[in-house]
Tab-separated table of C-alpha atoms in Angstrom:
chain	number	residue	atom	x	y	z
A	1	UNK	CA	0.135	-0.154	-0.291
A	2	UNK	CA	1.583	3.394	-0.328
A	3	UNK	CA	2.073	5.776	1.964
A	4	UNK	CA	-0.689	8.512	0.698
A	5	UNK	CA	-3.420	5.552	1.603
A	6	UNK	CA	-1.923	4.958	5.512
A	7	UNK	CA	-1.916	9.130	5.669
A	8	UNK	CA	-5.563	9.062	4.641
A	9	UNK	CA	-6.333	6.039	6.350
A	10	UNK	CA	-5.348	8.556	9.860
A	11	UNK	CA	-7.380	10.731	8.081
A	12	UNK	CA	-11.419	11.330	9.559
A	13	UNK	CA	-13.633	11.130	6.256
A	14	UNK	CA	-14.206	14.099	4.252
A	15	UNK	CA	-17.271	14.948	5.483
A	16	UNK	CA	-19.942	16.748	2.586
A	17	UNK	CA	-19.741	20.630	2.763
A	18	UNK	CA	-21.666	23.179	2.081
A	19	UNK	CA	-21.910	27.338	3.011
A	20	UNK	CA	-22.282	27.531	6.554
A	21	UNK	CA	-25.057	28.383	8.515
A	22	UNK	CA	-24.125	31.151	11.116
A	23	UNK	CA	-23.950	29.490	14.292
A	24	UNK	CA	-21.320	29.028	16.810
A	25	UNK	CA	-17.878	28.228	15.522
A	26	UNK	CA	-16.672	25.066	17.237
A	27	UNK	CA	-14.223	25.927	20.372
A	28	UNK	CA	-11.109	23.545	21.012
A	29	UNK	CA	-8.195	23.765	18.318
A	30	UNK	CA	-9.981	25.446	15.383
A	31	UNK	CA	-8.343	24.366	12.198
A	32	UNK	CA	-10.557	25.811	9.112
A	33	UNK	CA	-13.755	26.823	8.923
A	34	UNK	CA	-14.922	27.601	5.883
A	35	UNK	CA	-18.476	29.733	5.463
A	36	UNK	CA	-19.196	30.038	1.979
A	37	UNK	CA	-17.281	28.206	-0.953
A	38	UNK	CA	-14.083	29.365	-1.992
A	39	UNK	CA	-12.571	31.265	-4.075
A	40	UNK	CA	-12.135	29.982	-7.487
A	41	UNK	CA	-14.924	28.199	-8.731
A	42	UNK	CA	-15.255	24.891	-8.882
A	43	UNK	CA	-12.893	23.040	-9.967
A	44	UNK	CA	-9.749	24.610	-10.074
A	45	UNK	CA	-7.847	21.957	-10.559
A	46	UNK	CA	-9.674	21.239	-14.166
A	47	UNK	CA	-9.119	25.281	-15.292
A	48	UNK	CA	-6.053	25.564	-17.737
A	49	UNK	CA	-3.539	28.585	-16.157
A	50	UNK	CA	-4.231	30.258	-19.828
A	51	UNK	CA	-8.069	30.368	-19.067
A	52	UNK	CA	-7.832	32.792	-16.744
A	53	UNK	CA	-10.055	32.603	-13.607
A	54	UNK	CA	-13.230	31.902	-12.983
A	55	UNK	CA	-14.539	34.206	-9.282
A	56	UNK	CA	-17.529	33.730	-6.722
A	57	UNK	CA	-18.048	35.344	-4.013
A	58	UNK	CA	-16.746	33.299	-0.575
A	59	UNK	CA	-15.325	34.078	2.861
A	60	UNK	CA	-13.011	31.865	5.522
A	61	UNK	CA	-12.226	31.748	9.064
A	62	UNK	CA	-9.159	30.567	10.138
A	63	UNK	CA	-7.381	30.757	13.669
A	64	UNK	CA	-4.224	31.834	14.707
A	65	UNK	CA	-1.797	30.642	16.680
A	66	UNK	CA	1.658	31.759	18.265
A	67	UNK	CA	4.447	29.359	19.166
A	68	UNK	CA	1.472	26.642	19.644
A	69	UNK	CA	-1.271	28.835	21.906
A	70	UNK	CA	-4.324	30.676	20.580
A	71	UNK	CA	-3.671	34.506	19.744
A	72	UNK	CA	-6.220	35.604	17.593
A	73	UNK	CA	-8.289	35.403	14.806
A	74	UNK	CA	-8.594	36.264	10.745
A	75	UNK	CA	-11.490	36.216	8.327
A	76	UNK	CA	-11.466	36.185	4.735
A	77	UNK	CA	-13.388	37.699	2.169
A	78	UNK	CA	-14.114	37.543	-1.851
A	79	UNK	CA	-16.777	40.535	-2.707
A	80	UNK	CA	-18.040	41.181	-6.098
A	81	UNK	CA	-19.549	45.018	-7.007
A	82	UNK	CA	-20.448	45.407	-9.886
A	83	UNK	CA	-17.271	44.495	-12.834
A	84	UNK	CA	-15.155	45.485	-9.986
A	85	UNK	CA	-14.080	42.620	-7.325
A	86	UNK	CA	-12.918	42.905	-3.141
A	87	UNK	CA	-10.801	40.703	-1.147
A	88	UNK	CA	-10.770	41.349	2.776
A	89	UNK	CA	-8.747	40.220	5.056
A	90	UNK	CA	-9.624	41.508	8.792
A	91	UNK	CA	-7.187	40.066	11.856
A	92	UNK	CA	-7.948	40.977	15.656
A	93	UNK	CA	-6.303	39.571	18.009
A	94	UNK	CA	-8.411	37.468	20.102
A	95	UNK	CA	-6.354	35.621	23.340
A	96	UNK	CA	-3.443	36.653	25.590
A	97	UNK	CA	-1.698	40.299	25.043
A	98	UNK	CA	-2.894	40.302	20.767
A	99	UNK	CA	-6.149	40.775	23.091
A	100	UNK	CA	-5.110	43.381	25.889
A	101	UNK	CA	-3.201	44.815	23.185
A	102	UNK	CA	-6.100	45.348	20.663
A	103	UNK	CA	-4.288	44.039	17.806
A	104	UNK	CA	-5.978	43.959	14.204
A	105	UNK	CA	-4.549	44.111	11.191
A	106	UNK	CA	-7.418	45.119	8.458
A	107	UNK	CA	-6.054	44.584	4.791
A	108	UNK	CA	-8.460	45.052	1.560
A	109	UNK	CA	-7.628	44.948	-2.471
A	110	UNK	CA	-9.812	47.062	-4.638
A	111	UNK	CA	-9.445	45.156	-8.677
A	112	UNK	CA	-11.184	43.785	-12.129
A	113	UNK	CA	-10.492	40.732	-13.796
A	114	UNK	CA	-8.761	42.346	-17.550
A	115	UNK	CA	-7.091	39.863	-20.160
A	116	UNK	CA	-8.058	37.043	-18.003
A	117	UNK	CA	-6.550	38.013	-15.067
A	118	UNK	CA	-7.536	39.956	-12.307
A	119	UNK	CA	-5.680	42.649	-11.754
A	120	UNK	CA	-5.521	44.603	-8.529
A	121	UNK	CA	-6.207	48.914	-8.645
A	122	UNK	CA	-6.147	50.020	-5.219
A	123	UNK	CA	-4.708	48.285	-1.929
A	124	UNK	CA	-5.038	49.792	1.680
A	125	UNK	CA	-3.025	47.711	5.400
A	126	UNK	CA	-4.601	49.474	8.438
A	127	UNK	CA	-2.720	47.711	11.500
A	128	UNK	CA	-3.499	48.840	14.914
A	129	UNK	CA	-0.686	47.698	18.382
A	130	UNK	CA	-1.882	49.360	21.418
A	131	UNK	CA	-3.243	52.469	20.257
A	132	UNK	CA	-0.648	53.383	17.861
A	133	UNK	CA	-1.802	53.065	13.814
A	134	UNK	CA	0.278	52.128	10.637
A	135	UNK	CA	-1.390	52.277	7.240
A	136	UNK	CA	-0.174	52.758	3.674
A	137	UNK	CA	-1.833	53.011	0.597
A	138	UNK	CA	-0.688	51.526	-2.554
A	139	UNK	CA	-2.830	52.080	-5.938
A	140	UNK	CA	-1.624	50.337	-9.513
A	141	UNK	CA	-1.294	51.924	-12.672
A	142	UNK	CA	-1.636	49.730	-15.352
A	143	UNK	CA	-1.109	51.907	-18.750
A	144	UNK	CA	1.882	53.417	-17.059
A	145	UNK	CA	2.937	50.230	-15.026
A	146	UNK	CA	3.666	52.079	-12.076
A	147	UNK	CA	3.111	51.753	-8.684
A	148	UNK	CA	1.879	55.263	-5.917
A	149	UNK	CA	2.830	54.280	-2.551
A	150	UNK	CA	1.835	56.516	0.381
A	151	UNK	CA	2.362	55.143	3.802
A	152	UNK	CA	1.427	57.394	6.994
A	153	UNK	CA	5.011	57.589	8.156
A	154	UNK	CA	7.050	57.838	5.261
A	155	UNK	CA	7.121	59.753	1.634
A	156	UNK	CA	5.242	58.748	-1.244
A	157	UNK	CA	7.372	57.123	-3.069
A	158	UNK	CA	6.040	56.187	-7.662
A	159	UNK	CA	7.667	52.591	-8.352
A	160	UNK	CA	8.317	51.101	-11.934
A	161	UNK	CA	6.983	47.321	-12.759
A	162	UNK	CA	9.120	45.149	-14.063
A	163	UNK	CA	8.563	44.188	-17.981
A	164	UNK	CA	5.111	42.179	-18.894
A	165	UNK	CA	7.413	38.994	-19.351
A	166	UNK	CA	9.079	39.386	-16.028
A	167	UNK	CA	5.045	39.847	-14.627
A	168	UNK	CA	2.559	41.929	-12.613
A	169	UNK	CA	3.739	43.608	-9.276
A	170	UNK	CA	1.249	42.323	-6.376
A	171	UNK	CA	-0.082	43.508	-3.017
A	172	UNK	CA	-0.400	40.663	-0.780
A	173	UNK	CA	-3.785	39.955	-1.355
A	174	UNK	CA	-3.611	39.450	-5.064
A	175	UNK	CA	-0.784	37.136	-4.915
A	176	UNK	CA	-2.645	35.015	-2.720
A	177	UNK	CA	-4.793	34.662	-5.167
A	178	UNK	CA	-2.607	33.752	-8.542
A	179	UNK	CA	-0.928	31.792	-6.134
A	180	UNK	CA	-3.779	29.285	-5.911
A	181	UNK	CA	-4.448	29.907	-9.854
A	182	UNK	CA	-1.104	29.682	-11.117
A	183	UNK	CA	-1.079	26.088	-8.226
A	184	UNK	CA	-3.661	24.364	-10.668
A	185	UNK	CA	-2.386	24.794	-13.996
A	186	UNK	CA	0.785	22.213	-14.469
A	187	UNK	CA	4.161	22.525	-13.849
A	188	UNK	CA	3.384	26.405	-12.520
A	189	UNK	CA	5.378	28.810	-12.385
A	190	UNK	CA	6.261	30.177	-8.692
A	191	UNK	CA	8.127	33.590	-8.979
A	192	UNK	CA	5.530	36.865	-8.482
A	193	UNK	CA	6.689	40.382	-8.340
A	194	UNK	CA	5.027	42.067	-4.569
A	195	UNK	CA	5.035	45.437	-3.587
A	196	UNK	CA	6.105	45.988	-0.080
A	197	UNK	CA	6.185	49.266	2.067
A	198	UNK	CA	8.821	50.572	0.221
A	199	UNK	CA	9.566	48.850	-2.566
A	200	UNK	CA	8.981	45.536	-5.053
A	201	UNK	CA	10.195	42.827	-4.328
A	202	UNK	CA	10.987	39.243	-6.485
A	203	UNK	CA	9.568	36.622	-4.007
A	204	UNK	CA	10.198	32.870	-5.497
A	205	UNK	CA	8.588	29.489	-3.736
A	206	UNK	CA	8.975	25.920	-4.353
A	207	UNK	CA	6.008	22.945	-4.127
A	208	UNK	CA	6.746	20.506	-1.335
A	209	UNK	CA	5.687	16.765	-1.301
A	210	UNK	CA	1.657	16.498	-1.093
A	211	UNK	CA	1.005	16.096	2.607
A	212	UNK	CA	-2.927	14.521	4.041
A	213	UNK	CA	-3.837	17.163	6.463
A	214	UNK	CA	-6.785	16.982	9.186
A	215	UNK	CA	-8.794	20.088	8.857
A	216	UNK	CA	-12.713	20.555	10.608
A	217	UNK	CA	-13.561	19.826	6.612
A	218	UNK	CA	-12.292	16.231	7.011
A	219	UNK	CA	-8.896	15.033	5.627
A	220	UNK	CA	-7.934	16.660	2.797
A	221	UNK	CA	-4.848	15.966	0.445
A	222	UNK	CA	-2.464	19.841	-0.040
A	223	UNK	CA	0.127	21.181	-1.694
A	224	UNK	CA	2.699	22.500	0.858
A	225	UNK	CA	4.260	25.921	-0.456
A	226	UNK	CA	7.710	27.104	1.134
A	227	UNK	CA	9.458	31.021	-0.348
A	228	UNK	CA	12.686	30.248	-0.550
A	229	UNK	CA	15.059	32.309	1.135
A	230	UNK	CA	18.901	32.246	1.146
A	231	UNK	CA	20.543	32.499	4.248
A	232	UNK	CA	17.810	32.860	6.900
A	233	UNK	CA	16.033	31.025	9.735
A	234	UNK	CA	12.564	32.480	8.522
A	235	UNK	CA	10.537	30.513	7.164
A	236	UNK	CA	7.562	30.831	5.370
A	237	UNK	CA	5.748	27.226	4.464
A	238	UNK	CA	1.282	27.238	3.062
A	239	UNK	CA	-1.074	24.490	2.727
A	240	UNK	CA	-3.372	24.492	-0.556
A	241	UNK	CA	-6.422	21.857	-1.181
A	242	UNK	CA	-6.817	21.103	-4.561
A	243	UNK	CA	-10.451	19.936	-3.293
A	244	UNK	CA	-11.100	23.140	-2.390
A	245	UNK	CA	-9.726	25.369	-5.337
A	246	UNK	CA	-6.777	25.233	-3.570
A	247	UNK	CA	-7.828	27.016	-0.918
A	248	UNK	CA	-4.744	27.779	1.904
A	249	UNK	CA	-5.701	25.509	4.842
A	250	UNK	CA	-2.571	26.145	7.213
A	251	UNK	CA	-0.310	28.603	6.698
A	252	UNK	CA	3.526	28.877	9.422
A	253	UNK	CA	5.769	31.774	9.686
A	254	UNK	CA	8.366	32.318	11.934
A	255	UNK	CA	12.238	31.321	12.603
A	256	UNK	CA	13.639	28.249	13.428
A	257	UNK	CA	15.198	29.632	16.419
A	258	UNK	CA	12.684	31.832	17.408
A	259	UNK	CA	8.880	31.922	17.679
A	260	UNK	CA	6.131	30.150	14.967
A	261	UNK	CA	3.188	32.029	14.107
A	262	UNK	CA	0.184	29.484	12.359
A	263	UNK	CA	-2.668	30.420	11.098
A	264	UNK	CA	-5.448	27.360	10.541
């Protein structure tokens, strides 16, 4: 028998899934509660990359753990408004020091489908910890292939994107959507240009061996993706579920010799 069979046999069977009605979330080690459908129309695995996106409104809720202890939650939603799409991510501290400091992290991006791809128009991020705010905004000019970055603690920046053949510049939320889209195609190329607070940074990822993972939706086959870092103890890994249109069911970020954050 294969190792995959042994891994799956250790998981509970995948349960039938449907949009969740409003009810109390399960207590204990909350893994993943999806409250609508995944971010891509089903089935993403059958959608060739060149055919572009097929989007529909969706939402998901995750718990955040710091060094194994529950510390907060994140709610992510994809909404449609006429010909525009909005991705929102709202995080807040619910336990421990994060709750005491009233930590919040709110992101949103507005964009549209153009030439079969999602293109962001404006990205915003607002973090607040212990009453101290930090805000920055990115405006995308696709005609001029430029991004304008405005940070409330610095001077405005205007940065040029690379040529179209080298990939489009993306904000953190748009990059996650593009990652799922590329994973649905054969031999995905996982090199991205991501807009940071003060630069456009090239980020590269690699695919690891398939893993079976227990989630609140059942036992799922997942594709782990790891960010490539050279000469660093930091790591970032995400597990994407093909059965749920490659949505992330777990994310880990931290240092091999330090703290670890998990979203699951």
